[in-house]
PDB file of C-alpha atoms in Angstrom:
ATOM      1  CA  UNK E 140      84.754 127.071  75.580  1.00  0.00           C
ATOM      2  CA  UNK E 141      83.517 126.184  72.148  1.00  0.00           C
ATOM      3  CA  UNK E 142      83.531 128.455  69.193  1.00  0.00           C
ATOM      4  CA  UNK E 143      82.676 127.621  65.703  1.00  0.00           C
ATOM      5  CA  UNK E 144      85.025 130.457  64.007  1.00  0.00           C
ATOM      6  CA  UNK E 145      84.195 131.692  60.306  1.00  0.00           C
ATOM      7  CA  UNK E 146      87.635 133.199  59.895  1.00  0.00           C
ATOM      8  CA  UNK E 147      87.807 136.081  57.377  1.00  0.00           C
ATOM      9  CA  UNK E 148      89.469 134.091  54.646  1.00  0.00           C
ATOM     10  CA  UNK E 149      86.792 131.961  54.677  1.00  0.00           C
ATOM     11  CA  UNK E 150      84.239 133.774  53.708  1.00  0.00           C
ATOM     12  CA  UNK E 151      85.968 136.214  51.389  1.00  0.00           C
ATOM     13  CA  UNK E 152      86.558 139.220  53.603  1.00  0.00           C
ATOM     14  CA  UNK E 153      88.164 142.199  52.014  1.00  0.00           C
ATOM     15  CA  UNK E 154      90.813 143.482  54.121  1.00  0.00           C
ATOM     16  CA  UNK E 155      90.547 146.917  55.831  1.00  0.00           C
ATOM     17  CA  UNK E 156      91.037 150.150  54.154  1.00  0.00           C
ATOM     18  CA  UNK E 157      93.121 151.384  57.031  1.00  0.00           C
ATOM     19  CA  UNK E 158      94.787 150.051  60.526  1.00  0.00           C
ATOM     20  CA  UNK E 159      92.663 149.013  63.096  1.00  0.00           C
ATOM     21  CA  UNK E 160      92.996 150.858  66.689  1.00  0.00           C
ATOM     22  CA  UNK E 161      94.216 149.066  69.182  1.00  0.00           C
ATOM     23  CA  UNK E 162      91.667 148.227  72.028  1.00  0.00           C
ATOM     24  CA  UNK E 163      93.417 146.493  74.992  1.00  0.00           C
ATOM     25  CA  UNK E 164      89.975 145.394  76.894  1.00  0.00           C
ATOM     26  CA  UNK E 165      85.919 146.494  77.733  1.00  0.00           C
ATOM     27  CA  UNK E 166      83.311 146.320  79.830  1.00  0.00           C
ATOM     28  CA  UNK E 167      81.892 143.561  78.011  1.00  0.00           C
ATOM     29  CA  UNK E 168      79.716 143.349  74.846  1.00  0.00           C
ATOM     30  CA  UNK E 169      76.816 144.982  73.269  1.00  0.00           C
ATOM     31  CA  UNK E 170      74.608 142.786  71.054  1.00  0.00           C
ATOM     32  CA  UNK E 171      73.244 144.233  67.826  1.00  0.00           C
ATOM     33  CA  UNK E 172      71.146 143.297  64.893  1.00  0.00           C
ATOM     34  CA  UNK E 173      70.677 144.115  61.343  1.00  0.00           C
ATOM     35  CA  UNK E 174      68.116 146.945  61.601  1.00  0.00           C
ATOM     36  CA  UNK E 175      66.569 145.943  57.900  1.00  0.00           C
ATOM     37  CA  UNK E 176      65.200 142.472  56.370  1.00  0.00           C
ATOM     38  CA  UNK E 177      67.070 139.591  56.824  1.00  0.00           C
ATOM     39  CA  UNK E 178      65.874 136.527  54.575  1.00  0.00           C
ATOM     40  CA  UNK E 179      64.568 133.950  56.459  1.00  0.00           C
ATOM     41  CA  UNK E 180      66.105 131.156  54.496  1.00  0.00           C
ATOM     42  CA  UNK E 181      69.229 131.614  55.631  1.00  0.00           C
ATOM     43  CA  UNK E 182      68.156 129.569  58.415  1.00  0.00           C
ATOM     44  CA  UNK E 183      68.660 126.741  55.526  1.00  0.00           C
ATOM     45  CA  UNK E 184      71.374 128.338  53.768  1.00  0.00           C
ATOM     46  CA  UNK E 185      74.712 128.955  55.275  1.00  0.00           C
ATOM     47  CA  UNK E 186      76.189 130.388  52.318  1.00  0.00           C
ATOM     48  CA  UNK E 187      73.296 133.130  52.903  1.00  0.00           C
ATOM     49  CA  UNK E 188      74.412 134.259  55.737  1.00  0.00           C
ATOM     50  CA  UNK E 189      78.309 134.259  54.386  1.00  0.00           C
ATOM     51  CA  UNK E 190      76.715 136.728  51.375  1.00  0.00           C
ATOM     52  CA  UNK E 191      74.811 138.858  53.984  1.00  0.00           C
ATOM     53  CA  UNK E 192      77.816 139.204  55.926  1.00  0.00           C
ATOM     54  CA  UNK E 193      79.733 139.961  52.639  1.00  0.00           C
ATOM     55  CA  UNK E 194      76.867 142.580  52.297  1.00  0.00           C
ATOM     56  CA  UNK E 195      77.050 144.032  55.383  1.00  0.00           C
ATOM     57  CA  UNK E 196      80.926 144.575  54.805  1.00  0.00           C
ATOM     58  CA  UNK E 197      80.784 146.298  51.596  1.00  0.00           C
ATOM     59  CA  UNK E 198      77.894 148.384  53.122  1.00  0.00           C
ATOM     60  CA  UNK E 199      80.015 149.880  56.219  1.00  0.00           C
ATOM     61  CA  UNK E 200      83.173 150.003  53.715  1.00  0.00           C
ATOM     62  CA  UNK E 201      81.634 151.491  50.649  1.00  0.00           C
ATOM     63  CA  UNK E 202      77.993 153.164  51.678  1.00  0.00           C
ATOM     64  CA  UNK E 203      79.668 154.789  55.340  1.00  0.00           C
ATOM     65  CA  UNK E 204      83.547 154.953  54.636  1.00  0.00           C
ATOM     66  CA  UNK E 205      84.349 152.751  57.397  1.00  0.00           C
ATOM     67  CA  UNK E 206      87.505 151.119  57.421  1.00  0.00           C
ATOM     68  CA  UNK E 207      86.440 147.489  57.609  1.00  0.00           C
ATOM     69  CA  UNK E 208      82.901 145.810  58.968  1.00  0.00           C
ATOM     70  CA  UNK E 209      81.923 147.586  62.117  1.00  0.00           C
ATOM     71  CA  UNK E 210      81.369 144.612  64.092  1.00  0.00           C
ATOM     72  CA  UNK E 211      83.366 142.445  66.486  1.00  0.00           C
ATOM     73  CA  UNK E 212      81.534 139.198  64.987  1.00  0.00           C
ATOM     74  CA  UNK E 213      78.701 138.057  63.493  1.00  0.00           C
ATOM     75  CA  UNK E 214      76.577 135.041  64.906  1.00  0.00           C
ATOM     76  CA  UNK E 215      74.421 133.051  62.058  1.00  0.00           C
ATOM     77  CA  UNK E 216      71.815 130.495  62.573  1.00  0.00           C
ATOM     78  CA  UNK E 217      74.310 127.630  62.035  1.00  0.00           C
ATOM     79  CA  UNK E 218      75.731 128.082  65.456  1.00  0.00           C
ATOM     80  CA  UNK E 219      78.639 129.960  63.511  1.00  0.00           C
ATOM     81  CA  UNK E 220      81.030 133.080  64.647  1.00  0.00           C
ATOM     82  CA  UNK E 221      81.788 135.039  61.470  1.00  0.00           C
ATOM     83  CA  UNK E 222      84.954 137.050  62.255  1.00  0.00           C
ATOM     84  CA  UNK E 223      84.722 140.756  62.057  1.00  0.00           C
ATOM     85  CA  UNK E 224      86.778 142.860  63.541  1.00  0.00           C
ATOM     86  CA  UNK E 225      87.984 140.352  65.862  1.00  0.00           C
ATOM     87  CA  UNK E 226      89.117 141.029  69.240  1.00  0.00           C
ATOM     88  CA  UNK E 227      91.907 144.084  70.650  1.00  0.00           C
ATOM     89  CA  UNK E 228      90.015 146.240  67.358  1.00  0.00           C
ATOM     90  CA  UNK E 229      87.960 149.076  68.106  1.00  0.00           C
ATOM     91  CA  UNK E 230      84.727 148.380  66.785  1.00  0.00           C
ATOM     92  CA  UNK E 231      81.995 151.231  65.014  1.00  0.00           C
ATOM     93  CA  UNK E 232      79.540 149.788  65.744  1.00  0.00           C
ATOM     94  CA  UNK E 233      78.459 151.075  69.493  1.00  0.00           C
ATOM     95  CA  UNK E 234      78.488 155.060  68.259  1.00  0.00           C
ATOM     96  CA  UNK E 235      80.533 157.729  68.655  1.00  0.00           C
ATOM     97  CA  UNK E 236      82.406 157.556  71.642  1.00  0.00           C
ATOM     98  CA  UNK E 237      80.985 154.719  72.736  1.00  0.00           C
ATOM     99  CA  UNK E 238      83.164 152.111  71.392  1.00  0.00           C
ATOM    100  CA  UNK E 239      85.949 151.415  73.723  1.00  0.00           C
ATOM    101  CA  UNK E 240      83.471 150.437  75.921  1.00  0.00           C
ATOM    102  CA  UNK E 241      82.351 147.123  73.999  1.00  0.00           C
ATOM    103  CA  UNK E 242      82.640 144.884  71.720  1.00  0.00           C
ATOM    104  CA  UNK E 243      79.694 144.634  69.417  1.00  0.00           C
ATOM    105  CA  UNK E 244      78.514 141.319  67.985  1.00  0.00           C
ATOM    106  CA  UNK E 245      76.145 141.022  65.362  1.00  0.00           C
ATOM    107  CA  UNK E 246      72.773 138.572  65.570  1.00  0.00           C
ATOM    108  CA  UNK E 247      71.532 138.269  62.080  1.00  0.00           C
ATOM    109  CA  UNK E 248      68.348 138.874  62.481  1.00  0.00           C
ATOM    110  CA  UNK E 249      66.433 142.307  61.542  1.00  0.00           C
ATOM    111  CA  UNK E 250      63.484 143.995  61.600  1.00  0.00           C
ATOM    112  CA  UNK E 251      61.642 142.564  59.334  1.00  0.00           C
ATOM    113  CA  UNK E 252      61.612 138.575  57.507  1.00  0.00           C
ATOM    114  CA  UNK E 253      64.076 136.820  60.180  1.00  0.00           C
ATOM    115  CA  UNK E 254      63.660 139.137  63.605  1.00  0.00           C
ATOM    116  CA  UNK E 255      63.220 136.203  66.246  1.00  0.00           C
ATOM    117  CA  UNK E 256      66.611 134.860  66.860  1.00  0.00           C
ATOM    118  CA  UNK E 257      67.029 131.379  66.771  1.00  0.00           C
ATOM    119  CA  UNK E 258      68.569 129.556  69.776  1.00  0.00           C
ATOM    120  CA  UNK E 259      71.604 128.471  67.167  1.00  0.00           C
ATOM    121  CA  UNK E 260      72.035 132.680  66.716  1.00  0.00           C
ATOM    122  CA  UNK E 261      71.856 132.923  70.899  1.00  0.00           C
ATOM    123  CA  UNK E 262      74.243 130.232  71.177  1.00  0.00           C
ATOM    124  CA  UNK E 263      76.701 131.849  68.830  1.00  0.00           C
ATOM    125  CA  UNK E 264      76.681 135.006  69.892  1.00  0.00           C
ATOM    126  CA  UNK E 265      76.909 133.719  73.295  1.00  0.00           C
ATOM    127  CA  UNK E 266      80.077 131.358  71.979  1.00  0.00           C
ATOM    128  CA  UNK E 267      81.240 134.852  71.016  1.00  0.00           C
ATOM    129  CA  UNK E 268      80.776 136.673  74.511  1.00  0.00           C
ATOM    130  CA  UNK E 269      82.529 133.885  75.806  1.00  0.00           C
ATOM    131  CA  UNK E 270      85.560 134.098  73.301  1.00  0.00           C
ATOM    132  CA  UNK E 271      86.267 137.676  73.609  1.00  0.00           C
ATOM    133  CA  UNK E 272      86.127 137.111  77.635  1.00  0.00           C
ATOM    134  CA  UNK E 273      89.223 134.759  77.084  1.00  0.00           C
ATOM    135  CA  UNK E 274      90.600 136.339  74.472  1.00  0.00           C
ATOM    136  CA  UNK E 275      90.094 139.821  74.089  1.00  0.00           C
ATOM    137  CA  UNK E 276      89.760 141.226  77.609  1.00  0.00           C
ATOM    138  CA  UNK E 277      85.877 141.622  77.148  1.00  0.00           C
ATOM    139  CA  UNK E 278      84.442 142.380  81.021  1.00  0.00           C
ATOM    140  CA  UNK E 279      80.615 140.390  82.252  1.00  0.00           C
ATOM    141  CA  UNK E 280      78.471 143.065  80.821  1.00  0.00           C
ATOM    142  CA  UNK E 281      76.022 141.717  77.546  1.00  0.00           C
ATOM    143  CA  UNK E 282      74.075 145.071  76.713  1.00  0.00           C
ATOM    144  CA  UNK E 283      72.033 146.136  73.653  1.00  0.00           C
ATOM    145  CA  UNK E 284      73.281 148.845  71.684  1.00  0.00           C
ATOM    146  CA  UNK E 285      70.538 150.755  72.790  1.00  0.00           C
ATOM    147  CA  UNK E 286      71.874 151.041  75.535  1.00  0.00           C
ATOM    148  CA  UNK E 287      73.471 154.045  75.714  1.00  0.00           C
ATOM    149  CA  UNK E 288      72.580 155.222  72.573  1.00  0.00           C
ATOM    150  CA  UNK E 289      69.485 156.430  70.965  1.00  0.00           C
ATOM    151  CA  UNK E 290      68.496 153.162  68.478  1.00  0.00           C
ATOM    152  CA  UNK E 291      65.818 150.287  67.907  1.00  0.00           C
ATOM    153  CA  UNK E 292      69.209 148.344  68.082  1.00  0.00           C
ATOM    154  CA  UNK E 293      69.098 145.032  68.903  1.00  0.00           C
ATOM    155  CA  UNK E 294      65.186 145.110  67.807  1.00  0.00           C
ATOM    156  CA  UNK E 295      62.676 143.591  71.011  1.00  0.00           C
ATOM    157  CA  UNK E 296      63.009 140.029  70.477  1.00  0.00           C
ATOM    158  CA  UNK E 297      67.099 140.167  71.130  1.00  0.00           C
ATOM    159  CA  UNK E 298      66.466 143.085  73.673  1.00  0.00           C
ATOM    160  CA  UNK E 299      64.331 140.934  75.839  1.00  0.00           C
ATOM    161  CA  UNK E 300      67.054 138.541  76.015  1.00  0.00           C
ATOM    162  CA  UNK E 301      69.348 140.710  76.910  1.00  0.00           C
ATOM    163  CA  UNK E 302      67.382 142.314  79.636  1.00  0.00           C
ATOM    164  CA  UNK E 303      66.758 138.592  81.082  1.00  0.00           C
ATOM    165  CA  UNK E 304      70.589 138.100  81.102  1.00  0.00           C
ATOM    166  CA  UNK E 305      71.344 136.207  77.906  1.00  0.00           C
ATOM    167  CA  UNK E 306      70.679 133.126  79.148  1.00  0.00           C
ATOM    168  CA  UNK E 307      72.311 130.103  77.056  1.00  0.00           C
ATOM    169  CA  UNK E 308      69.035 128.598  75.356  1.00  0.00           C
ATOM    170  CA  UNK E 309      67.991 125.571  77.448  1.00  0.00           C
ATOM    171  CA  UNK E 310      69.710 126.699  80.924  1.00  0.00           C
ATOM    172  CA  UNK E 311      66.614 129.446  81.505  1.00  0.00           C
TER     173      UNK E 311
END
């Protein structure tokens, strides 16, 4: 198992406004995206997708009072696993009450600009399925966070993958 981890240090994390609850293991993992525009030139520029991640940070911390980023990881177009969360944390990510069940890791992709995931964002989140399986007691299921709760979450393009069993680009 591979795994090309962005570990919060590196790209400039600020650390959680509270403890983190302690989640032993899940089902498996529920795939999400950014639900807005993600700039489609961070398919050319890594340190894009470090500042959208920063974004997305300061959004859940300061805009919803969350304690940290409410993802697990975050998978960029550079075959990259941004550390969220990380694993044995409870993520926010799935809804109320559904969080214990999975982990949640981010595609950045979104609903409008960049909303077809690349197969270097299906890799990675994959890499990050794969990672939480060995190392955070994640279970076989890869669901969208629709599932099970009312949302456009992970958008179509990611949903169809999901639904055809998030296959590792070029096995399917």
């Amino acid at each position: 198992m591979a795994i090309d981890l962005v570990l919060r240090r590196d790209w400039n994390a600020r650390p959680p406004h509270g403890d983190y609850t302690q989640l032993d293991s899940t089902k498996g993992v529920k795939v999400h995206y950014t639900g807005g525009r993600v700039d489609p030139g961070i398919v050319s520029d890594h340190d894009g997708c470090a500042a959208l991640v920063r974004s997305i940070q300061a959004d859940h911390m300061d805009g919803n009072g969350w304690i940290d980023i409410a993802y697990t990881y975050v998978a960029c177009p550079h075959r990259k696993v941004f550390e969220g969360r990380g694993p044995h944390r409870l993520p926010a990510a799935n809804g109320a009450g559904l969080n214990t069940g999975h982990y949640a890791v981010l595609g950045l992709v979104g609903n409008a600009g960049l909303v077809q995931p690349t197969d270097e964002i299906l890799h990675a989140i994959l890499d990050a399925v794969e990672y939480l399986r060995d190392k955070g007691g994640a279970g076989k299921e890869i669901k969208g966070h629709r599932d099970g709760y009312d949302t456009d979450c992970p958008g179509e393009p990611l949903y169809a993958w999901v639904r055809r069993g998030a296959p590792r680009p070029g096995t399917a």
